[in-house]
mmCIF file with all atom_site columns, C-alpha atoms in Angstrom:
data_model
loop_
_atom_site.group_PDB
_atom_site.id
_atom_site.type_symbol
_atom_site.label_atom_id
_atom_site.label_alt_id
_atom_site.label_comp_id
_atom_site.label_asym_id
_atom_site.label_entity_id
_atom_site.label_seq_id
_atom_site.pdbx_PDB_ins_code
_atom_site.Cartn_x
_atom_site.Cartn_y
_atom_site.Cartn_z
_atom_site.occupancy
_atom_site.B_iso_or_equiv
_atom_site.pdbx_formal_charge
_atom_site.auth_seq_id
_atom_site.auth_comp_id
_atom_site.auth_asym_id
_atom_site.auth_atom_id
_atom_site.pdbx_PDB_model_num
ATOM 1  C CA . UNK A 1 1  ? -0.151  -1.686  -12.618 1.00 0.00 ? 1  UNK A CA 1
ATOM 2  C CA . UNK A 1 2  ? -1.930  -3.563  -15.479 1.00 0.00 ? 2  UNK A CA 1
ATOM 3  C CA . UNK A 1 3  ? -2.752  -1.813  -18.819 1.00 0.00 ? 3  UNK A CA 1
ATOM 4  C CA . UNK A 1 4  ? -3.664  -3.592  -22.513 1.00 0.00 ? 4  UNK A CA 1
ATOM 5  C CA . UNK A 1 5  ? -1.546  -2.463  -25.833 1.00 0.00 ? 5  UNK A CA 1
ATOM 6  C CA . UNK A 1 6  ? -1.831  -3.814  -29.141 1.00 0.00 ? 6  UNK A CA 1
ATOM 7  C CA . UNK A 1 7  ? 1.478   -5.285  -30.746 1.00 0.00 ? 7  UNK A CA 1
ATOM 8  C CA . UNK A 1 8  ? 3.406   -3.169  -33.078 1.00 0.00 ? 8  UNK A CA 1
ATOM 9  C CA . UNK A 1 9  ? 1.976   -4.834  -36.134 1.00 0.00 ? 9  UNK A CA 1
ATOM 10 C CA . UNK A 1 10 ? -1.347  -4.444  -34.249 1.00 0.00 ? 10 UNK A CA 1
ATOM 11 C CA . UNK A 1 11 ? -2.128  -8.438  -34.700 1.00 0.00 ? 11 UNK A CA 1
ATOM 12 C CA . UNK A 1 12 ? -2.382  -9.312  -30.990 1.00 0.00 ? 12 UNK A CA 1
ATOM 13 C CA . UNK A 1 13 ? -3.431  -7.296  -28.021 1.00 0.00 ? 13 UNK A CA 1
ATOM 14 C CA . UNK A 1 14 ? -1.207  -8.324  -24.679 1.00 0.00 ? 14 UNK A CA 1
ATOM 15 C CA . UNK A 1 15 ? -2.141  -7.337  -21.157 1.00 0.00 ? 15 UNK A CA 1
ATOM 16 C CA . UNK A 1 16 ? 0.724   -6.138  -19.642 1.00 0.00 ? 16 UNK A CA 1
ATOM 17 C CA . UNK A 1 17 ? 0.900   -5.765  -15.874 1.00 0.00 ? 17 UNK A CA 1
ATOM 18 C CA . UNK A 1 18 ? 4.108   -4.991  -13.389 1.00 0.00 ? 18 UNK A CA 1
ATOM 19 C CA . UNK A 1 19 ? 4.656   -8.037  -10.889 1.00 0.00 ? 19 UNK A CA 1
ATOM 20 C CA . UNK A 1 20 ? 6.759   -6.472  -8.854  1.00 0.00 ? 20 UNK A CA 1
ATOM 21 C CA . UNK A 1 21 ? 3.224   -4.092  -8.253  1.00 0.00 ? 21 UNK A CA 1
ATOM 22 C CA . UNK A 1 22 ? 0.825   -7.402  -8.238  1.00 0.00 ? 22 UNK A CA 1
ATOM 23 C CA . UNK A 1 23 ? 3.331   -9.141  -5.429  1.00 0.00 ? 23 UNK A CA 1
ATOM 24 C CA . UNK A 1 24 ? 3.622   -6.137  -3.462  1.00 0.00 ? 24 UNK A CA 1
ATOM 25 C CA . UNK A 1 25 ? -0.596  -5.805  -3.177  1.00 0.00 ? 25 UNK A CA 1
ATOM 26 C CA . UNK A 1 26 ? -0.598  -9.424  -2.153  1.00 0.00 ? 26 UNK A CA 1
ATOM 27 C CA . UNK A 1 27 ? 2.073   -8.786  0.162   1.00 0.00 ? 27 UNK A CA 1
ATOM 28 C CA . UNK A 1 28 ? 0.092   -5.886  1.571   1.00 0.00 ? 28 UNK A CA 1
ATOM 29 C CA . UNK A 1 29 ? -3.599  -7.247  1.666   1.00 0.00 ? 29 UNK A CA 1
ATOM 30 C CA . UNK A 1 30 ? -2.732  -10.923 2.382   1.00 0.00 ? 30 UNK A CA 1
ATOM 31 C CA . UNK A 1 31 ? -5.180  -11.505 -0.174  1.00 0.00 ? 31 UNK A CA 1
ATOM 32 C CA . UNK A 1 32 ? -4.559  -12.321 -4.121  1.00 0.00 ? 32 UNK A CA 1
ATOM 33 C CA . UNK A 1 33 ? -8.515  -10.185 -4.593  1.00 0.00 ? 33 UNK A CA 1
ATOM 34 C CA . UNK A 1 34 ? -7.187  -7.115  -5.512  1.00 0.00 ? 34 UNK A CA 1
ATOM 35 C CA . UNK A 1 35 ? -4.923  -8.830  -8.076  1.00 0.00 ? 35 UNK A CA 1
ATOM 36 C CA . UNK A 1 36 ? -7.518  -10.694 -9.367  1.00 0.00 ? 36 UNK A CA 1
ATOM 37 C CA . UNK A 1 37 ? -9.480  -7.213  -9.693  1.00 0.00 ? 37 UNK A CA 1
ATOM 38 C CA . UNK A 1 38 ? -7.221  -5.685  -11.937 1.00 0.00 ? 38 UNK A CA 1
ATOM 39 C CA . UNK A 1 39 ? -6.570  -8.324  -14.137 1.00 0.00 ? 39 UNK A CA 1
ATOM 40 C CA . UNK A 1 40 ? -10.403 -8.338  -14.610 1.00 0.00 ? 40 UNK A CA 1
ATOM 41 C CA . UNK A 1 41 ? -10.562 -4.627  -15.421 1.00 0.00 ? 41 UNK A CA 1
ATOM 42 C CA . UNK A 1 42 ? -8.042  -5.306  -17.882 1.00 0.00 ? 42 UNK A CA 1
ATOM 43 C CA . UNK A 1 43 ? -9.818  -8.107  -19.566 1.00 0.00 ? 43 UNK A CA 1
ATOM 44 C CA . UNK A 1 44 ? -13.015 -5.759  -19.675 1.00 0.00 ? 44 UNK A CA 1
ATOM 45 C CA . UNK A 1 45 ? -10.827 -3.513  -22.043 1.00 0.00 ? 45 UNK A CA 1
ATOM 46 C CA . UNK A 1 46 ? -9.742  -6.419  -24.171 1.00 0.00 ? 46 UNK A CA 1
ATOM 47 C CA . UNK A 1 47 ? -13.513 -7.269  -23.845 1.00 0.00 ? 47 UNK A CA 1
ATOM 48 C CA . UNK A 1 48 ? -14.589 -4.268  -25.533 1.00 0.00 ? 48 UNK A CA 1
ATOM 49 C CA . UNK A 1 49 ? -11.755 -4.030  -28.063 1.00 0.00 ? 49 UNK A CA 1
ATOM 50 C CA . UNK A 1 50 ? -10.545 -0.628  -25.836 1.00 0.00 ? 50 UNK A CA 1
ATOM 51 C CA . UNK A 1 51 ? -6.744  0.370   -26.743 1.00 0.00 ? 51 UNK A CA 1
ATOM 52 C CA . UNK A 1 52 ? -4.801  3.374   -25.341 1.00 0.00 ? 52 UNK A CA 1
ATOM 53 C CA . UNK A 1 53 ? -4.144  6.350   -27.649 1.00 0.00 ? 53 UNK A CA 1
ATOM 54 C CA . UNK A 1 54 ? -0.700  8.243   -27.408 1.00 0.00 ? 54 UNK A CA 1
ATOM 55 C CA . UNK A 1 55 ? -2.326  10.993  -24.804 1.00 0.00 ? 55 UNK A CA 1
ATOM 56 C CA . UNK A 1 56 ? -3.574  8.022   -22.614 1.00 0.00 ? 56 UNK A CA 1
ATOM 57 C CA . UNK A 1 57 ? -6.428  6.134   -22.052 1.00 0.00 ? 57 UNK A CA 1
ATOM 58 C CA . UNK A 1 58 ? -10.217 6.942   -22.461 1.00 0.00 ? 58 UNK A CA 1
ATOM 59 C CA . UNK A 1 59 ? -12.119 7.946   -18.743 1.00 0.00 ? 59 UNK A CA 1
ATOM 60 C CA . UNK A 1 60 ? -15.486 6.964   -20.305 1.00 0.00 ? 60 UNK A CA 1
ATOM 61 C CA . UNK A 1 61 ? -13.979 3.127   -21.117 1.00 0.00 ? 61 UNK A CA 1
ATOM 62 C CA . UNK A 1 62 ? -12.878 2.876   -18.203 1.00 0.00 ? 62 UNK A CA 1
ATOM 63 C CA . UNK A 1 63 ? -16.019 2.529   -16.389 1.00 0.00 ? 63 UNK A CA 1
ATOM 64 C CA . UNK A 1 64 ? -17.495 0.328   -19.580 1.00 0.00 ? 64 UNK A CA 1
ATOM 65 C CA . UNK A 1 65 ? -14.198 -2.152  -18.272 1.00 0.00 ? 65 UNK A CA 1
ATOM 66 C CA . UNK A 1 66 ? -15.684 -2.201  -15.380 1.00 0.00 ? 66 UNK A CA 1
ATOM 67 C CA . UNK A 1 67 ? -19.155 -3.439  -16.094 1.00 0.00 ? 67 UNK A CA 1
#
């Protein structure tokens, strides 16, 4: 999976994402689109300045990540 977190100083926000997860989608759709798909949700958070609070993430940015 893919998620975005600010540093612990809260200078930088970092997109994190599991390759293990990424090369196991390509493996199974012989395609790199889905990939690709999450990444771009992820950079629709950073986008739109979304972070995660400590009970999880927003449902209503999540569509907004989206657009």
């Amino acid at each position: 999976t893919a998620t975005i977190r600010k540093t612990p100083t809260g200078s930088q926000r970092l997109i994190l994402f599991n390759q293990e997860f990424m090369e196991r989608l390509k493996g199974t759709t012989k395609t790199d689109w889905e990939a690709i798909s999450i990444l771009a949700h992820e950079i629709g958070h950073h986008y739109n300045g979304h972070t995660f609070t400590r009970n999880g993430n927003r449902s209503d940015d999540e569509l907004v990540a989206d657009g």
